[in-house]
Structure formats: structure tokens, C-alpha cells
Amino acid sequence: MANKHLTIKQLTVIVGGGLTPRMVRHYHKLGLLPQAQRSSGNYRLYTDADVQQLRRILALKSQGFQLDDIRQLLNSPEMMSFDALASQLQQQYHSVTEQLARLRQTASALEEFLLRDKGSQDTQLNALEQLKQVEIESAFGLQDLDKLWDGLHAAQNIQPEDFSESLQQILPDLSKKNEIEKDLLSKLVFACGDVSLVNFIRLSKDAIVAARHNLNEDCEIVADVSPVFAALDHTRITHLCANVKTLIDDPHIHSVDEAERKFWQDKEWLEKLKQLKPGCILVIGYAPSVLMSALKLVEEGQLQPSLIIGMPIGFNHAPFSKRRLMHSKVEYITTVGTLGGGLLAAVALNALVGSLIERPDCHCYLSHHQ
């Protein structure tokens, strides 16, 4: 496209992403896009540099950045200082989390409505009719919207809840998942009460194969800390004749900070990690440093786990360690970003153990295994 000029219509086609001529003109007005050259007929003419600038704008918009913030990021004559950039990104983070909180509140209200029995739903029709009249940008305001969601609450019949049936009404489409993976995902959702967790769980291609094979071979199961060990289903694990142990076996550890400090202060735990048997299953729900150290040992050939359930929590090392796990050669079950925790890690292992006991001859997990 060197030395070739584009009309505004050609520009929008090449850039894509839903860009329209009207949006391009608006970006000119805001200073996001430099003024274009003009043809002899006074038509705007665009270059490859304009294409790249617009793609950057759309990419940042897709991440929730406001146009004023995008202008500052892209049009600053010099590289922004770290403090200035950090401040701007912090503002963006708070804006995104506020949007997430609002969406989570709306999702919770919708979940409550969808999971009501038919009799209760009928009493909520009037409140639902009011939704048609809502104008968020008007004086109706968010406070009144909260009141409207409260109006969706109806008297709930006191009766046992069918949790599995309720969950099926709000789970995303899992038709491409095998039955064992569906069971695993459902149990993780039940453990945290957040259906959106399904979108943040990652399994390697052979994770279930590795788990079932090695659990049948009386493998060693190793939890990173005592609270994760305590949450494991020892009765069912014993039924499989597997051996369960704790890596950092200090009963006084109750937080991620304590687990991290304990792991680094005493090299005994790293040496213990090196001595784990080949084929072991690591269940890491607290300490990201344990996961990073385990992956380093794997790379060095000093540790050979058959599966790592890596769901440590934290706001820096944890997301990094889980990305590293997903790019390793180890079979894994993990969560994206900061999501995770000891309970979820234990629930994942318990679900795999339970499915093996309840469905020992099931091979559904091989149906999509190509």
C-alpha cells in the first residue's frame, strides 16, 4: 500500500472492526487522527500510517479505553513517564472494574429470575415490563435501576433446590465438552457461585487422560499447603490407593503471604519438591512461587509430574505463573489471571477422582481427542 492513497470508504474496509466514515470524521475532530490530505476534488486521502493508527484506536477501544485516554496514549509527543502511564492505566482499571461490577449485578439479577420456579416467575412480569421503559442515560439513574432489579425478587417457594437443573439453565454452551469435563466445570462453578468462571478455566489437551491414567496407577498427590490438603476428598482418594501429602507441611499457614514466605525462607521445601516421584499430581492453590519453581524443575528435568492443577492466587506472580504453565509441556488444569484459590484447586482434583470412581469405564473424554 506504499505511496497509494485511500478514500475514506476504502480506508474503513481495510481497517475493518466496524469502522465507519462517520467514526473516522469524529476521530479527526477529537484529534485522534491527523487531518488527511485532500485530493483535487477535496476528498480526504489516507495512507498506511492512518490505517495503523485507526487499528490501534480500535484495539484500545475494544479493551475499554475511553477516547480521551486513547488520544493521550497515542498522540503524546514523547514517551509518557512511568508514573503518568501507571496513573492513566490505574484510572482505566478502576473504570473497567466498575463496569464489571455493574454487569455482575445485572447478571445476578437475571440468574435469580431465570432460576425461579414458574409460579414465582409469573409474579415478576410487571417488574419485567418496567424494563422496557428504562432509559439509563436519563434521570432514571442507576439507583432507580437497582430498585427495579429488587422488584424482580418474588417469594420463593420453600422446597429443595435441584442444583444441577438450575445450573443447566445459565451455563454457557458446553456441547463441545465431554461429560467428564462438563462435570469438572460444573463442580468448579458450584464451588465459587460464579458461572462466568467457565470462561476462565483452561485444560491442556491430555489433562483428563493423564489424570485418569495416573490416578489408576496409585500415583502420589501433592498439595502445596495444608488448607488445600484438608479440602481434598481423602476417602475417595484412599479408595484409589493414591498417596496424598503436603509439600509445605506447616499447619499454621493460612494465607498466600505465609505460604510464599515459608517456601522461600526454608530451602527444605524446594528440596522436597525435587524429590517428588515421577507421575505425581501437583495441586497448587496458594503459592505461585511453588508453581514457578515446579515449572523450572520440569524444564531442568528434575521433576516429572503427570498433571499440575495450578490455581494459585495473587496479583502479580500468580497470573504470570499460570501463563507459564499453559506454555509448558506439562498437562495442566488452571485458571486465567488472578482467579483461583485452594478450594478451586482441591475441587478440580476431587472432581477427577469422583468421575474415575463413578465412571471407571467411561471413554467420553477421548471422543474429541484428536
Tab-separated table of C-alpha atoms in Angstrom:
chain	number	residue	atom	x	y	z
A	1	MET	CA	0.000	0.000	0.000
A	2	ALA	CA	3.145	2.212	-0.161
A	3	ASN	CA	2.568	5.525	-1.969
A	4	LYS	CA	-1.068	4.611	-2.502
A	5	HIS	CA	-3.793	6.850	-1.157
A	6	LEU	CA	-7.147	5.559	0.034
A	7	THR	CA	-10.543	7.158	0.060
A	8	ILE	CA	-12.401	7.189	3.352
A	9	LYS	CA	-14.604	4.316	2.164
A	10	GLN	CA	-11.590	2.219	1.149
A	11	LEU	CA	-9.979	3.050	4.481
A	12	THR	CA	-12.904	1.724	6.513
A	13	VAL	CA	-12.963	-1.521	4.512
A	14	ILE	CA	-9.242	-2.166	5.031
A	15	VAL	CA	-9.253	-1.278	8.739
A	16	GLY	CA	-12.433	-3.291	9.429
A	17	GLY	CA	-13.634	-3.704	13.002
A	18	GLY	CA	-16.931	-1.946	12.316
A	19	LEU	CA	-15.233	1.332	11.437
A	20	THR	CA	-17.476	3.790	9.564
A	21	PRO	CA	-16.730	7.063	7.705
A	22	ARG	CA	-18.640	8.903	10.405
A	23	MET	CA	-16.346	7.458	13.079
A	24	VAL	CA	-13.267	8.456	11.077
A	25	ARG	CA	-14.501	12.036	10.809
A	26	HIS	CA	-15.224	12.027	14.556
A	27	TYR	CA	-11.661	10.867	15.292
A	28	HIS	CA	-10.354	13.736	13.172
A	29	LYS	CA	-12.441	16.154	15.204
A	30	LEU	CA	-11.156	14.770	18.514
A	31	GLY	CA	-7.535	14.884	17.385
A	32	LEU	CA	-7.129	11.120	17.478
A	33	LEU	CA	-6.349	11.068	13.769
A	34	PRO	CA	-4.315	13.763	11.979
A	35	GLN	CA	-6.072	15.742	9.288
A	36	ALA	CA	-5.920	13.940	5.962
A	37	GLN	CA	-4.522	15.200	2.718
A	38	ARG	CA	-7.086	16.396	0.179
A	39	SER	CA	-7.497	15.445	-3.449
A	40	SER	CA	-8.061	17.981	-6.202
A	41	GLY	CA	-11.757	17.255	-5.708
A	42	ASN	CA	-11.418	17.966	-1.963
A	43	TYR	CA	-11.813	14.299	-0.941
A	44	ARG	CA	-9.852	13.054	2.061
A	45	LEU	CA	-6.907	10.793	1.186
A	46	TYR	CA	-5.428	8.314	3.630
A	47	THR	CA	-2.150	6.424	3.955
A	48	ASP	CA	-0.814	3.261	5.561
A	49	ALA	CA	0.066	5.323	8.668
A	50	ASP	CA	-3.625	6.241	9.025
A	51	VAL	CA	-4.601	2.584	8.727
A	52	GLN	CA	-2.211	1.628	11.528
A	53	GLN	CA	-3.355	4.498	13.756
A	54	LEU	CA	-7.009	3.524	13.340
A	55	ARG	CA	-6.255	-0.117	14.109
A	56	ARG	CA	-4.537	0.967	17.321
A	57	ILE	CA	-7.541	3.116	18.235
A	58	LEU	CA	-9.996	0.261	17.671
A	59	ALA	CA	-7.783	-2.186	19.580
A	60	LEU	CA	-7.659	0.124	22.610
A	61	LYS	CA	-11.408	0.772	22.371
A	62	SER	CA	-12.016	-2.973	22.424
A	63	GLN	CA	-10.155	-3.082	25.745
A	64	GLY	CA	-12.473	-0.479	27.257
A	65	PHE	CA	-10.293	2.612	26.923
A	66	GLN	CA	-12.126	5.918	26.550
A	67	LEU	CA	-11.354	8.103	23.530
A	68	ASP	CA	-9.735	10.848	25.633
A	69	ASP	CA	-7.386	8.276	27.181
A	70	ILE	CA	-6.587	6.839	23.754
A	71	ARG	CA	-5.696	10.289	22.450
A	72	GLN	CA	-3.253	10.816	25.320
A	73	LEU	CA	-1.703	7.372	24.846
A	74	LEU	CA	-1.232	7.613	21.090
A	75	ASN	CA	-0.653	11.309	20.465
A	76	SER	CA	1.821	12.101	23.231
A	77	PRO	CA	4.841	13.719	21.522
A	78	GLU	CA	7.217	11.846	23.802
A	79	MET	CA	7.041	8.562	25.636
A	80	MET	CA	4.929	9.003	28.758
A	81	SER	CA	6.715	8.751	32.087
A	82	PHE	CA	6.134	5.572	34.032
A	83	ASP	CA	4.177	7.432	36.731
A	84	ALA	CA	1.944	9.147	34.170
A	85	LEU	CA	1.257	5.939	32.293
A	86	ALA	CA	0.678	3.980	35.501
A	87	SER	CA	-1.771	6.627	36.727
A	88	GLN	CA	-3.684	6.541	33.465
A	89	LEU	CA	-3.832	2.763	33.402
A	90	GLN	CA	-4.940	2.731	37.035
A	91	GLN	CA	-7.846	5.032	36.148
A	92	GLN	CA	-8.696	2.713	33.268
A	93	TYR	CA	-8.552	-0.290	35.604
A	94	HIS	CA	-10.998	1.313	38.046
A	95	SER	CA	-13.319	2.209	35.171
A	96	VAL	CA	-13.295	-1.366	33.882
A	97	THR	CA	-13.867	-2.871	37.340
A	98	GLU	CA	-16.836	-0.544	37.864
A	99	GLN	CA	-18.306	-1.766	34.579
A	100	LEU	CA	-17.676	-5.361	35.618
A	101	ALA	CA	-19.398	-4.761	38.957
A	102	ARG	CA	-22.429	-3.317	37.190
A	103	LEU	CA	-22.559	-6.219	34.735
A	104	ARG	CA	-22.128	-8.723	37.577
A	105	GLN	CA	-25.060	-7.134	39.409
A	106	THR	CA	-27.203	-7.374	36.279
A	107	ALA	CA	-26.111	-10.974	35.682
A	108	SER	CA	-27.011	-11.884	39.273
A	109	ALA	CA	-30.467	-10.394	38.881
A	110	LEU	CA	-31.015	-12.285	35.633
A	111	GLU	CA	-29.768	-15.504	37.218
A	112	GLU	CA	-32.231	-15.129	40.059
A	113	PHE	CA	-35.067	-14.596	37.607
A	114	LEU	CA	-34.120	-17.496	35.317
A	115	LEU	CA	-33.781	-19.896	38.254
A	116	ARG	CA	-37.163	-19.107	39.774
A	117	ASP	CA	-39.908	-21.681	39.500
A	118	LYS	CA	-42.743	-20.899	37.103
A	119	GLY	CA	-45.113	-19.722	39.808
A	120	SER	CA	-42.635	-17.193	41.094
A	121	GLN	CA	-41.808	-16.005	37.592
A	122	ASP	CA	-45.414	-15.077	36.954
A	123	THR	CA	-45.332	-12.596	39.859
A	124	GLN	CA	-42.367	-10.795	38.277
A	125	LEU	CA	-43.912	-9.968	34.908
A	126	ASN	CA	-44.886	-6.449	35.997
A	127	ALA	CA	-41.316	-5.682	37.032
A	128	LEU	CA	-40.037	-7.027	33.732
A	129	GLU	CA	-42.454	-4.806	31.844
A	130	GLN	CA	-40.809	-1.829	33.525
A	131	LEU	CA	-37.508	-2.769	31.927
A	132	LYS	CA	-38.917	-1.649	28.598
A	133	GLN	CA	-39.234	1.859	29.980
A	134	VAL	CA	-35.705	2.107	31.369
A	135	GLU	CA	-33.509	4.852	29.924
A	136	ILE	CA	-30.095	4.571	31.527
A	137	GLU	CA	-28.940	7.925	30.181
A	138	SER	CA	-31.957	9.714	31.610
A	139	ALA	CA	-32.792	10.863	35.103
A	140	PHE	CA	-33.989	7.328	35.831
A	141	GLY	CA	-30.422	6.727	37.008
A	142	LEU	CA	-28.596	3.708	38.279
A	143	GLN	CA	-30.112	3.953	41.737
A	144	ASP	CA	-33.586	3.511	40.317
A	145	LEU	CA	-32.324	0.645	38.178
A	146	ASP	CA	-31.173	-1.078	41.367
A	147	LYS	CA	-34.689	-0.673	42.746
A	148	LEU	CA	-36.084	-2.202	39.579
A	149	TRP	CA	-33.874	-5.268	39.949
A	150	ASP	CA	-35.017	-5.542	43.547
A	151	GLY	CA	-38.546	-5.614	42.161
A	152	LEU	CA	-37.721	-8.819	40.341
A	153	HIS	CA	-37.472	-10.637	43.654
A	154	ALA	CA	-40.514	-12.723	44.391
A	155	ALA	CA	-41.425	-15.053	47.227
A	156	GLN	CA	-39.535	-18.268	46.728
A	157	ASN	CA	-41.321	-21.489	47.448
A	158	ILE	CA	-39.571	-23.321	50.258
A	159	GLN	CA	-38.526	-26.579	48.667
A	160	PRO	CA	-35.285	-28.429	47.945
A	161	GLU	CA	-33.418	-26.911	45.027
A	162	ASP	CA	-32.337	-29.059	42.111
A	163	PHE	CA	-28.888	-27.531	41.699
A	164	SER	CA	-27.967	-29.440	38.555
A	165	GLU	CA	-31.176	-28.447	36.789
A	166	SER	CA	-30.747	-24.824	37.867
A	167	LEU	CA	-27.170	-24.703	36.617
A	168	GLN	CA	-28.077	-26.027	33.183
A	169	GLN	CA	-30.324	-23.002	32.596
A	170	ILE	CA	-27.499	-20.500	32.959
A	171	LEU	CA	-24.334	-22.339	31.904
A	172	PRO	CA	-22.839	-21.344	28.544
A	173	ASP	CA	-22.910	-23.858	25.694
A	174	LEU	CA	-20.795	-26.863	26.704
A	175	SER	CA	-21.906	-29.130	23.850
A	176	LYS	CA	-18.333	-29.453	22.608
A	177	LYS	CA	-17.092	-30.587	26.020
A	178	ASN	CA	-17.008	-34.246	27.046
A	179	GLU	CA	-19.051	-35.440	30.023
A	180	ILE	CA	-16.113	-35.564	32.424
A	181	GLU	CA	-15.052	-32.017	31.554
A	182	LYS	CA	-18.653	-30.817	31.921
A	183	ASP	CA	-18.768	-32.400	35.367
A	184	LEU	CA	-15.464	-30.749	36.291
A	185	LEU	CA	-16.629	-27.308	35.126
A	186	SER	CA	-19.988	-27.651	36.912
A	187	LYS	CA	-18.324	-28.554	40.210
A	188	LEU	CA	-15.959	-25.597	39.949
A	189	VAL	CA	-18.906	-23.271	39.314
A	190	PHE	CA	-20.729	-24.680	42.337
A	191	ALA	CA	-17.608	-24.116	44.439
A	192	CYS	CA	-17.440	-20.380	43.714
A	193	GLY	CA	-21.030	-19.496	42.754
A	194	ASP	CA	-19.923	-17.709	39.586
A	195	VAL	CA	-20.997	-19.159	36.234
A	196	SER	CA	-18.596	-16.868	34.379
A	197	LEU	CA	-15.697	-18.907	35.821
A	198	VAL	CA	-16.265	-21.385	32.973
A	199	ASN	CA	-14.758	-18.844	30.582
A	200	PHE	CA	-11.553	-18.633	32.618
A	201	ILE	CA	-10.744	-22.316	33.102
A	202	ARG	CA	-8.082	-23.853	30.870
A	203	LEU	CA	-7.265	-27.539	30.397
A	204	SER	CA	-4.466	-28.974	28.324
A	205	LYS	CA	-5.406	-31.469	25.625
A	206	ASP	CA	-4.400	-34.549	27.638
A	207	ALA	CA	-5.144	-33.308	31.166
A	208	ILE	CA	-8.061	-35.682	31.779
A	209	VAL	CA	-6.254	-38.598	30.125
A	210	ALA	CA	-3.210	-38.026	32.328
A	211	ALA	CA	-5.304	-37.678	35.474
A	212	ARG	CA	-7.300	-40.856	34.954
A	213	HIS	CA	-4.302	-42.928	33.915
A	214	ASN	CA	-2.100	-41.894	36.818
A	215	LEU	CA	-4.845	-41.983	39.454
A	216	ASN	CA	-5.356	-45.605	38.402
A	217	GLU	CA	-1.640	-46.206	38.902
A	218	ASP	CA	-1.670	-45.260	42.604
A	219	CYS	CA	0.140	-42.000	41.929
A	220	GLU	CA	1.347	-39.511	44.510
A	221	ILE	CA	-0.891	-36.457	45.015
A	222	VAL	CA	0.865	-33.410	46.447
A	223	ALA	CA	-0.917	-30.299	47.763
A	224	ASP	CA	1.122	-27.129	48.156
A	225	VAL	CA	-0.169	-26.261	51.655
A	226	SER	CA	-2.230	-27.775	54.462
A	227	PRO	CA	-5.539	-25.980	53.685
A	228	VAL	CA	-5.506	-27.453	50.158
A	229	PHE	CA	-4.614	-30.882	51.590
A	230	ALA	CA	-7.539	-30.606	54.021
A	231	ALA	CA	-10.004	-29.803	51.207
A	232	LEU	CA	-9.165	-32.961	49.248
A	233	ASP	CA	-11.583	-35.907	49.324
A	234	HIS	CA	-9.352	-38.307	51.233
A	235	THR	CA	-11.965	-41.060	51.425
A	236	ARG	CA	-12.258	-41.358	47.646
A	237	ILE	CA	-8.551	-40.831	47.101
A	238	THR	CA	-7.845	-43.699	49.536
A	239	HIS	CA	-10.289	-45.832	47.537
A	240	LEU	CA	-7.987	-45.353	44.555
A	241	CYS	CA	-4.990	-46.302	46.743
A	242	ALA	CA	-3.301	-42.991	45.966
A	243	ASN	CA	-0.913	-41.394	48.421
A	244	VAL	CA	-1.588	-37.794	49.479
A	245	LYS	CA	0.989	-35.483	51.010
A	246	THR	CA	1.583	-31.793	51.641
A	247	LEU	CA	4.624	-30.010	50.251
A	248	ILE	CA	4.835	-27.186	52.818
A	249	ASP	CA	3.510	-29.184	55.748
A	250	ASP	CA	3.164	-26.346	58.226
A	251	PRO	CA	-0.333	-26.386	59.787
A	252	HIS	CA	-0.037	-22.709	60.711
A	253	ILE	CA	-0.142	-21.480	57.104
A	254	HIS	CA	-3.459	-19.756	56.426
A	255	SER	CA	-2.654	-17.209	53.718
A	256	VAL	CA	-0.818	-16.824	50.437
A	257	ASP	CA	1.697	-14.451	52.039
A	258	GLU	CA	2.550	-17.030	54.689
A	259	ALA	CA	2.904	-19.768	52.077
A	260	GLU	CA	5.195	-17.618	49.928
A	261	ARG	CA	7.412	-16.593	52.823
A	262	LYS	CA	7.625	-20.140	54.145
A	263	PHE	CA	8.614	-21.517	50.756
A	264	TRP	CA	11.442	-19.019	50.272
A	265	GLN	CA	12.700	-18.890	53.843
A	266	ASP	CA	13.310	-22.610	54.123
A	267	LYS	CA	15.020	-24.396	51.214
A	268	GLU	CA	13.721	-27.676	52.632
A	269	TRP	CA	10.528	-27.253	50.619
A	270	LEU	CA	12.347	-26.761	47.319
A	271	GLU	CA	14.413	-29.883	48.013
A	272	LYS	CA	11.212	-31.739	48.838
A	273	LEU	CA	9.742	-30.586	45.533
A	274	LYS	CA	12.744	-32.028	43.687
A	275	GLN	CA	12.211	-35.415	45.342
A	276	LEU	CA	8.609	-35.954	44.234
A	277	LYS	CA	8.006	-39.166	42.328
A	278	PRO	CA	7.611	-39.175	38.532
A	279	GLY	CA	3.937	-39.210	37.560
A	280	CYS	CA	2.804	-37.278	40.641
A	281	ILE	CA	-0.112	-34.829	40.517
A	282	LEU	CA	0.574	-31.377	41.938
A	283	VAL	CA	-2.380	-29.446	43.380
A	284	ILE	CA	-1.303	-25.826	43.867
A	285	GLY	CA	-3.914	-23.421	45.214
A	286	TYR	CA	-1.964	-20.936	47.289
A	287	ALA	CA	1.657	-20.231	46.425
A	288	PRO	CA	2.562	-19.025	42.905
A	289	SER	CA	6.242	-19.451	43.768
A	290	VAL	CA	5.677	-23.184	44.206
A	291	LEU	CA	4.199	-23.333	40.709
A	292	MET	CA	7.028	-21.309	39.174
A	293	SER	CA	9.665	-23.404	40.948
A	294	ALA	CA	7.959	-26.626	39.847
A	295	LEU	CA	7.944	-25.479	36.221
A	296	LYS	CA	11.626	-24.538	36.429
A	297	LEU	CA	12.435	-28.012	37.766
A	298	VAL	CA	10.385	-29.550	34.958
A	299	GLU	CA	12.405	-27.586	32.414
A	300	GLU	CA	15.619	-28.788	34.059
A	301	GLY	CA	14.433	-32.401	34.049
A	302	GLN	CA	14.387	-32.653	37.860
A	303	LEU	CA	10.604	-33.024	38.207
A	304	GLN	CA	8.190	-35.108	36.125
A	305	PRO	CA	4.584	-34.556	37.200
A	306	SER	CA	1.834	-36.164	35.176
A	307	LEU	CA	-0.511	-33.243	35.853
A	308	ILE	CA	-0.395	-29.867	37.541
A	309	ILE	CA	-3.592	-28.328	38.846
A	310	GLY	CA	-2.255	-24.798	39.128
A	311	MET	CA	-4.641	-22.242	40.614
A	312	PRO	CA	-2.513	-20.089	42.934
A	313	ILE	CA	-3.868	-16.699	43.896
A	314	GLY	CA	-2.145	-13.338	43.803
A	315	PHE	CA	-1.980	-10.213	41.692
A	316	ASN	CA	1.433	-10.439	40.082
A	317	HIS	CA	3.232	-13.772	40.233
A	318	ALA	CA	0.045	-15.853	40.086
A	319	PRO	CA	-1.145	-14.732	36.604
A	320	PHE	CA	2.429	-14.979	35.317
A	321	SER	CA	2.960	-18.468	36.744
A	322	LYS	CA	-0.291	-19.721	35.200
A	323	ARG	CA	0.610	-18.317	31.780
A	324	ARG	CA	3.953	-20.071	32.095
A	325	LEU	CA	2.145	-23.303	32.993
A	326	MET	CA	-0.046	-23.036	29.889
A	327	HIS	CA	3.053	-22.661	27.723
A	328	SER	CA	4.879	-25.583	29.341
A	329	LYS	CA	4.940	-29.209	28.231
A	330	VAL	CA	3.133	-30.332	31.383
A	331	GLU	CA	-0.505	-31.415	31.339
A	332	TYR	CA	-2.458	-28.833	33.309
A	333	ILE	CA	-5.743	-27.531	34.650
A	334	THR	CA	-5.617	-23.843	35.546
A	335	THR	CA	-7.480	-20.556	35.659
A	336	VAL	CA	-6.712	-17.344	33.805
A	337	GLY	CA	-5.494	-14.255	35.638
A	338	THR	CA	-5.998	-13.759	39.356
A	339	LEU	CA	-8.881	-16.220	39.660
A	340	GLY	CA	-8.218	-19.390	41.599
A	341	GLY	CA	-7.554	-20.469	45.160
A	342	GLY	CA	-7.073	-23.543	47.291
A	343	LEU	CA	-10.721	-24.577	47.290
A	344	LEU	CA	-10.996	-24.500	43.489
A	345	ALA	CA	-7.753	-26.447	43.084
A	346	ALA	CA	-8.980	-29.110	45.524
A	347	VAL	CA	-12.421	-29.250	43.887
A	348	ALA	CA	-10.785	-29.857	40.494
A	349	LEU	CA	-8.835	-32.826	41.826
A	350	ASN	CA	-11.868	-34.146	43.721
A	351	ALA	CA	-13.977	-33.956	40.553
A	352	LEU	CA	-11.427	-36.012	38.626
A	353	VAL	CA	-11.217	-38.592	41.415
A	354	GLY	CA	-15.008	-38.778	41.675
A	355	SER	CA	-15.506	-39.206	37.928
A	356	LEU	CA	-12.956	-42.025	37.858
A	357	ILE	CA	-14.730	-43.889	40.666
A	358	GLU	CA	-18.246	-43.267	39.337
A	359	ARG	CA	-17.388	-43.774	35.641
A	360	PRO	CA	-14.384	-46.087	35.570
A	361	ASP	CA	-15.154	-47.356	32.073
A	362	CYS	CA	-16.078	-44.003	30.544
A	363	HIS	CA	-14.080	-43.004	27.490
A	364	CYS	CA	-16.114	-39.926	26.509
A	365	TYR	CA	-13.093	-37.734	27.093
A	366	LEU	CA	-11.477	-39.400	24.062
A	367	SER	CA	-14.386	-38.581	21.706
A	368	HIS	CA	-12.948	-35.179	20.754
A	369	HIS	CA	-9.382	-36.264	21.375
A	370	GLN	CA	-7.684	-35.905	18.020
